[in-house]
Amino acid sequence: MSDHPIGGEYIVVKALENGVTIIGLTRGRDTKFHHSEKLDKGEIMVAQFTEHTSAIKIRGRVEVLTKNGKIRSDD
Ligand code: TRP
């Protein structure tokens, strides 16, 4: 797939409303917020999980594409 140490999969998040927030959570024993991004309706973010980020939290209505499939948050 790739030689990235973590995996290198990309995910795609599309905002379905204004003011969506994507928050990056740290990898490892501690789980802390380390970055956040705001998206407005129609904006798309393409992102990768890395040695620094093992999870993300999304607030707001979005569509998320991953290799596992496509999911839409509820209204
Ligand atoms: N620091 C945690 C870890 O690296 C972050 C994390 C990953 C997490 N998956 C999670 C936190 C699921 C809550 C729920 O494992």
Coordinates of C-alpha atoms in Angstrom, one line a residue, residues 16-60:
L16 CA -22.6 19.2 4.5
E17 CA -23.1 22.3 6.6
N18 CA -21.2 25.4 7.7
G19 CA -19.0 25.3 10.8
V20 CA -18.0 21.6 10.8
T21 CA -15.0 20.9 13.0
I22 CA -12.5 18.2 12.6
I23 CA -10.2 17.6 15.6
G24 CA -7.0 15.5 15.5
L25 CA -6.4 13.2 18.6
T26 CA -2.9 12.2 19.6
R27 CA -1.5 8.7 19.1
G28 CA -0.2 6.9 22.1
R29 CA -1.1 6.6 25.8
D30 CA -2.5 10.1 26.1
T31 CA -5.5 11.2 24.0
K32 CA -5.4 14.9 23.5
F33 CA -6.7 17.4 21.0
H34 CA -3.7 18.6 19.0
H35 CA -5.2 20.2 15.9
S36 CA -8.6 21.4 14.7
E37 CA -9.9 22.5 11.3
K38 CA -13.1 24.2 10.4
L39 CA -14.9 23.4 7.2
D40 CA -17.8 25.2 5.6
K41 CA -20.5 23.6 3.5
G42 CA -19.1 22.0 0.4
E43 CA -15.5 22.1 1.6
I44 CA -13.5 18.9 1.4
M45 CA -10.5 17.8 3.5
V46 CA -8.2 15.0 2.5
A47 CA -6.2 13.7 5.4
Q48 CA -3.9 10.9 6.6
F49 CA -3.5 9.2 9.9
T50 CA 0.1 9.6 11.1
E51 CA 2.5 8.9 13.9
H52 CA 1.0 12.0 15.6
T53 CA -2.7 11.4 14.9
S54 CA -4.5 8.1 15.5
A55 CA -8.1 9.3 15.6
I56 CA -10.2 12.2 14.6
K57 CA -13.4 13.6 16.0
I58 CA -15.9 15.4 13.8
R59 CA -18.6 17.8 14.9
G60 CA -21.3 18.6 12.4

